[in-house]
């Protein structure tokens, strides 16, 4: 192996560790100049790639600028691929990142492109590339957005149990109402209530105030029941928003909401108190 072509082969163990730390600081940290520059650049590339996906779906634009879209997509995918493997390289336990939410999103954002090369029939998978938009969540580590992100996360965590109970109750209500509507309207095929699953579908659509109009009761009692579920729908929509909002207000009043952007190199956890020196999940030193 020619050391001039592959200079990192001459690096000793300590130098490789320093190189990993330097790459880690740039890619995962947002409190350094290079880290902020990387995050801003990544944000622009993500928005550009999403714009490419949207424009590619427009037949007139795609036929006119097809070559440009293909070349631009190649460049974007190469950048994302290099970034993905650099994230794996600089972590002490890469598998934690690979199987994390962000790791799966990063992988799914580049896989459809390579599948399209080797399996042309898998072109329909290209729409999965829109998942790249989820990567913008990482940019919340920039400046003052970290505290607001943590307030939202804390509010969602604290309201989780009540939201689960509320959704369970809603599921129970739509199943019961759907079954009742089927019994009331089953003798009138023109109404569309041909089975209990379809009636449950109608109950969900009606309770969420969507109202497609493809199914509608024709009997007096059925219309009366539909009116009740419509009125309930307005109150039901406001409940989850109220629960989460109240918890977010309580969370914003707490003095210990962290603004720390440090990421653990071992477990990839990025939620730590401001003056934390060690990771709360695995106990390893942050920013060694």
Short mmCIF file of C-alpha atoms in Angstrom, two decimals:
data_model
loop_
_atom_site.label_atom_id
_atom_site.label_comp_id
_atom_site.label_asym_id
_atom_site.label_seq_id
_atom_site.Cartn_x
_atom_site.Cartn_y
_atom_site.Cartn_z
CA UNK A 1 0.00 0.00 0.00
CA UNK A 2 1.48 3.33 -1.03
CA UNK A 3 1.58 5.61 2.07
CA UNK A 4 1.48 8.70 -0.16
CA UNK A 5 -1.86 7.60 -1.59
CA UNK A 6 -3.22 6.44 1.78
CA UNK A 7 -1.50 8.73 4.32
CA UNK A 8 -3.72 7.63 7.24
CA UNK A 9 -1.96 4.25 7.14
CA UNK A 10 1.03 5.98 8.75
CA UNK A 11 -1.03 7.30 11.66
CA UNK A 12 -0.48 5.62 15.01
CA UNK A 13 -3.27 4.67 17.40
CA UNK A 14 -3.22 7.97 19.27
CA UNK A 15 -3.29 10.01 16.08
CA UNK A 16 -6.24 7.98 14.75
CA UNK A 17 -8.09 8.60 18.01
CA UNK A 18 -7.47 12.35 17.69
CA UNK A 19 -8.65 12.24 14.07
CA UNK A 20 -11.86 10.48 15.15
CA UNK A 21 -12.44 13.08 17.86
CA UNK A 22 -11.90 15.91 15.39
CA UNK A 23 -14.40 14.38 12.93
CA UNK A 24 -16.82 13.73 15.82
CA UNK A 25 -16.64 17.36 16.98
CA UNK A 26 -17.40 18.62 13.47
CA UNK A 27 -20.25 16.22 12.66
CA UNK A 28 -22.00 15.73 16.01
CA UNK A 29 -21.25 18.90 17.98
CA UNK A 30 -22.94 22.24 17.35
CA UNK A 31 -21.07 24.44 19.83
CA UNK A 32 -17.89 24.79 17.74
CA UNK A 33 -17.33 27.02 14.69
CA UNK A 34 -16.73 24.04 12.40
CA UNK A 35 -19.68 22.20 13.93
CA UNK A 36 -22.03 25.12 13.25
CA UNK A 37 -20.67 25.47 9.72
CA UNK A 38 -21.24 21.76 9.12
CA UNK A 39 -24.82 21.90 10.46
CA UNK A 40 -25.69 24.92 8.33
CA UNK A 41 -24.15 23.29 5.25
CA UNK A 42 -26.03 20.08 5.99
CA UNK A 43 -29.28 22.03 6.32
CA UNK A 44 -28.79 23.62 2.90
CA UNK A 45 -27.95 20.27 1.28
CA UNK A 46 -31.03 18.63 2.84
CA UNK A 47 -33.32 21.41 1.61
CA UNK A 48 -31.72 21.24 -1.83
CA UNK A 49 -32.15 17.45 -1.99
CA UNK A 50 -35.81 17.69 -0.94
CA UNK A 51 -36.36 20.33 -3.64
CA UNK A 52 -34.85 17.91 -6.18
CA UNK A 53 -37.25 15.16 -5.10
CA UNK A 54 -40.26 17.49 -5.36
CA UNK A 55 -39.25 18.84 -8.78
CA UNK A 56 -38.52 15.34 -10.07
CA UNK A 57 -42.17 14.43 -9.46
CA UNK A 58 -43.31 17.21 -11.85
CA UNK A 59 -43.41 15.53 -15.31
CA UNK A 60 -42.84 18.73 -17.32
CA UNK A 61 -39.86 19.83 -15.20
CA UNK A 62 -38.40 16.32 -15.08
CA UNK A 63 -38.51 15.89 -18.85
CA UNK A 64 -36.87 19.26 -19.45
CA UNK A 65 -34.14 19.14 -16.77
CA UNK A 66 -33.77 15.37 -16.32
CA UNK A 67 -29.97 15.36 -16.77
CA UNK A 68 -29.51 18.13 -14.22
CA UNK A 69 -31.71 16.33 -11.68
CA UNK A 70 -29.79 13.08 -12.14
CA UNK A 71 -26.37 14.72 -11.75
CA UNK A 72 -27.49 16.77 -8.74
CA UNK A 73 -28.96 13.66 -7.10
CA UNK A 74 -25.68 11.80 -7.64
CA UNK A 75 -23.74 14.60 -5.93
CA UNK A 76 -26.20 14.81 -3.02
CA UNK A 77 -26.22 11.04 -2.46
CA UNK A 78 -22.43 10.90 -2.53
CA UNK A 79 -22.27 13.64 0.10
CA UNK A 80 -24.84 11.87 2.31
CA UNK A 81 -23.03 8.53 1.86
CA UNK A 82 -19.69 9.98 2.91
CA UNK A 83 -21.34 11.68 5.88
CA UNK A 84 -23.08 8.44 6.91
CA UNK A 85 -19.86 6.44 6.96
CA UNK A 86 -17.97 9.24 8.70
CA UNK A 87 -20.59 9.15 11.49
CA UNK A 88 -20.04 5.42 11.82
CA UNK A 89 -16.25 5.81 11.73
CA UNK A 90 -15.94 8.43 14.46
CA UNK A 91 -18.20 6.72 17.04
CA UNK A 92 -16.90 4.28 19.63
CA UNK A 93 -19.98 2.07 19.31
CA UNK A 94 -21.25 2.61 15.74
CA UNK A 95 -24.09 0.08 15.98
CA UNK A 96 -25.91 2.35 18.45
CA UNK A 97 -26.06 5.02 15.77
CA UNK A 98 -26.87 2.57 12.95
CA UNK A 99 -29.97 1.28 14.76
CA UNK A 100 -31.03 4.65 16.19
CA UNK A 101 -33.84 6.76 14.72
CA UNK A 102 -31.42 9.14 13.01
CA UNK A 103 -29.26 6.27 11.77
CA UNK A 104 -32.22 4.53 10.13
CA UNK A 105 -33.41 7.81 8.58
CA UNK A 106 -29.90 8.49 7.24
CA UNK A 107 -29.71 5.01 5.73
CA UNK A 108 -33.18 5.16 4.18
CA UNK A 109 -32.36 8.52 2.62
CA UNK A 110 -29.58 7.00 0.48
CA UNK A 111 -30.64 3.35 -0.03
CA UNK A 112 -33.39 4.02 -2.63
CA UNK A 113 -30.83 5.64 -4.93
CA UNK A 114 -28.57 2.57 -4.90
CA UNK A 115 -31.53 0.22 -5.22
CA UNK A 116 -32.59 2.16 -8.31
CA UNK A 117 -29.19 1.51 -9.90
CA UNK A 118 -29.17 -2.26 -9.39
CA UNK A 119 -32.94 -2.84 -9.46
CA UNK A 120 -34.59 -0.48 -11.96
CA UNK A 121 -38.04 -1.82 -11.06
CA UNK A 122 -37.64 -0.34 -7.56
CA UNK A 123 -37.95 3.25 -8.80
CA UNK A 124 -41.16 3.63 -6.81
CA UNK A 125 -39.03 3.49 -3.65
CA UNK A 126 -37.47 6.82 -4.60
CA UNK A 127 -40.24 8.67 -2.74
CA UNK A 128 -38.72 7.36 0.51
CA UNK A 129 -35.91 9.88 -0.05
CA UNK A 130 -38.25 12.56 1.29
CA UNK A 131 -37.34 11.17 4.74
CA UNK A 132 -34.22 13.32 4.45
CA UNK A 133 -36.41 16.14 5.72
CA UNK A 134 -36.41 14.49 9.16
CA UNK A 135 -32.68 15.14 9.35
CA UNK A 136 -33.42 18.84 9.85
CA UNK A 137 -34.30 17.92 13.45
CA UNK A 138 -30.56 17.73 14.09
CA UNK A 139 -30.21 21.38 13.23
CA UNK A 140 -32.22 22.24 16.36
CA UNK A 141 -28.92 21.91 18.22
CA UNK A 142 -27.93 25.27 16.79
CA UNK A 143 -27.89 28.30 19.14
CA UNK A 144 -31.08 28.94 21.13
CA UNK A 145 -33.20 26.24 19.53
CA UNK A 146 -31.87 23.55 21.87
CA UNK A 147 -33.83 24.72 24.92
CA UNK A 148 -37.09 24.97 22.97
CA UNK A 149 -36.52 21.49 21.55
CA UNK A 150 -35.96 20.09 25.04
CA UNK A 151 -39.12 21.83 26.34
CA UNK A 152 -41.13 20.15 23.59
CA UNK A 153 -39.56 16.75 24.30
CA UNK A 154 -40.17 17.10 28.04
CA UNK A 155 -43.78 18.20 27.46
CA UNK A 156 -44.43 15.19 25.22
CA UNK A 157 -42.86 12.80 27.72
CA UNK A 158 -44.86 14.16 30.66
CA UNK A 159 -48.14 14.04 28.74
CA UNK A 160 -47.51 10.59 27.25
CA UNK A 161 -49.63 8.61 29.72
CA UNK A 162 -52.65 10.91 29.45
CA UNK A 163 -52.44 10.95 25.66
CA UNK A 164 -52.36 7.13 25.59
CA UNK A 165 -55.43 6.94 27.86
CA UNK A 166 -57.23 9.53 25.73
CA UNK A 167 -56.46 7.75 22.43
CA UNK A 168 -57.51 4.41 23.92
CA UNK A 169 -60.85 5.97 24.89
CA UNK A 170 -61.28 7.41 21.37
CA UNK A 171 -60.58 4.00 19.82
CA UNK A 172 -63.22 2.47 22.09
CA UNK A 173 -65.76 5.15 21.16
CA UNK A 174 -65.30 4.83 17.37
CA UNK A 175 -65.55 1.03 17.53
CA UNK A 176 -68.79 1.17 19.55
CA UNK A 177 -70.34 3.92 17.41
CA UNK A 178 -69.26 2.17 14.23
CA UNK A 179 -70.91 -1.07 15.36
CA UNK A 180 -74.12 0.77 16.32
CA UNK A 181 -74.23 2.59 12.98
CA UNK A 182 -73.84 -0.71 11.14
CA UNK A 183 -76.79 -2.18 13.00
CA UNK A 184 -78.89 0.93 12.29
CA UNK A 185 -77.97 1.32 8.59
CA UNK A 186 -77.27 -2.25 7.41
CA UNK A 187 -80.75 -2.57 5.87
CA UNK A 188 -80.03 0.44 3.64
CA UNK A 189 -77.15 -0.53 1.28
CA UNK A 190 -77.26 2.89 -0.42
CA UNK A 191 -75.92 4.46 2.78
CA UNK A 192 -72.60 2.62 2.41
CA UNK A 193 -72.54 0.95 5.85
CA UNK A 194 -71.88 -2.53 4.45
CA UNK A 195 -69.71 -3.86 7.29
CA UNK A 196 -68.48 -2.97 10.77
CA UNK A 197 -64.92 -2.06 9.61
CA UNK A 198 -66.37 0.39 7.05
CA UNK A 199 -68.66 1.79 9.74
CA UNK A 200 -65.66 2.28 12.05
CA UNK A 201 -63.88 4.06 9.20
CA UNK A 202 -66.90 6.38 8.87
CA UNK A 203 -66.85 7.04 12.63
CA UNK A 204 -63.16 8.03 12.50
CA UNK A 205 -63.67 10.30 9.49
CA UNK A 206 -66.69 11.94 11.08
CA UNK A 207 -65.19 12.37 14.55
CA UNK A 208 -62.09 14.04 13.10
CA UNK A 209 -64.40 16.43 11.17
CA UNK A 210 -62.90 15.35 7.84
CA UNK A 211 -66.17 14.22 6.27
CA UNK A 212 -65.36 12.76 2.85
CA UNK A 213 -69.04 12.18 2.15
CA UNK A 214 -68.53 8.74 0.61
CA UNK A 215 -70.65 7.20 3.39
CA UNK A 216 -73.67 8.90 4.95
CA UNK A 217 -76.57 7.68 7.11
CA UNK A 218 -80.08 7.76 5.63
CA UNK A 219 -82.20 6.83 8.65
CA UNK A 220 -83.39 9.33 11.23
CA UNK A 221 -81.62 7.67 14.15
CA UNK A 222 -78.44 7.30 12.09
CA UNK A 223 -78.40 11.02 11.31
CA UNK A 224 -79.06 11.83 14.96
CA UNK A 225 -76.10 9.67 16.00
CA UNK A 226 -73.94 11.28 13.30
CA UNK A 227 -74.83 14.73 14.65
CA UNK A 228 -73.69 13.72 18.13
CA UNK A 229 -70.37 12.35 16.91
CA UNK A 230 -69.79 15.53 14.84
CA UNK A 231 -70.27 17.72 17.91
CA UNK A 232 -68.01 15.45 19.97
CA UNK A 233 -65.36 15.74 17.29
CA UNK A 234 -64.80 19.45 17.90
CA UNK A 235 -64.12 18.88 21.61
CA UNK A 236 -62.03 15.78 21.06
CA UNK A 237 -59.61 17.53 18.70
CA UNK A 238 -58.81 20.18 21.33
CA UNK A 239 -58.05 17.75 24.17
CA UNK A 240 -54.58 16.47 23.06
CA UNK A 241 -53.46 20.00 22.20
CA UNK A 242 -54.55 21.21 25.64
CA UNK A 243 -52.77 18.37 27.45
CA UNK A 244 -49.49 18.89 25.59
CA UNK A 245 -49.69 22.70 25.84
CA UNK A 246 -50.17 22.61 29.61
CA UNK A 247 -47.21 20.29 30.06
CA UNK A 248 -45.05 22.48 27.81
CA UNK A 249 -45.97 25.53 29.89
CA UNK A 250 -45.00 23.65 33.07
CA UNK A 251 -41.76 22.49 31.45
CA UNK A 252 -40.86 26.03 30.34
CA UNK A 253 -41.15 27.22 33.96
CA UNK A 254 -38.50 24.77 35.13
CA UNK A 255 -35.03 26.18 35.69
CA UNK A 256 -33.13 23.01 34.76
CA UNK A 257 -34.06 22.77 31.08
CA UNK A 258 -30.69 21.97 29.46
CA UNK A 259 -29.22 23.83 26.49
CA UNK A 260 -26.28 21.44 26.29
CA UNK A 261 -25.53 20.21 22.75
CA UNK A 262 -22.89 17.64 23.72
CA UNK A 263 -23.31 14.21 22.11
CA UNK A 264 -21.91 11.08 23.74
CA UNK A 265 -19.41 9.34 21.47
CA UNK A 266 -20.33 5.95 22.93
CA UNK A 267 -24.14 5.83 23.13
CA UNK A 268 -25.05 8.83 20.90
CA UNK A 269 -27.24 10.39 23.64
CA UNK A 270 -27.59 14.16 23.19
CA UNK A 271 -29.80 15.12 26.15
CA UNK A 272 -27.57 16.23 29.04
CA UNK A 273 -27.64 18.91 31.71
CA UNK A 274 -25.69 22.09 30.99
CA UNK A 275 -22.65 21.39 33.17
CA UNK A 276 -22.63 17.64 32.72
CA UNK A 277 -19.19 16.09 32.25
CA UNK A 278 -20.34 12.50 31.94
CA UNK A 279 -23.10 10.90 29.91
CA UNK A 280 -26.21 10.15 31.98
CA UNK A 281 -26.91 7.01 29.91
CA UNK A 282 -23.57 5.19 29.68
CA UNK A 283 -21.37 7.16 32.10
CA UNK A 284 -18.57 7.93 29.63
CA UNK A 285 -16.80 11.28 29.59
CA UNK A 286 -18.36 13.91 27.31
CA UNK A 287 -15.89 15.73 25.05
CA UNK A 288 -12.82 13.87 26.41
#
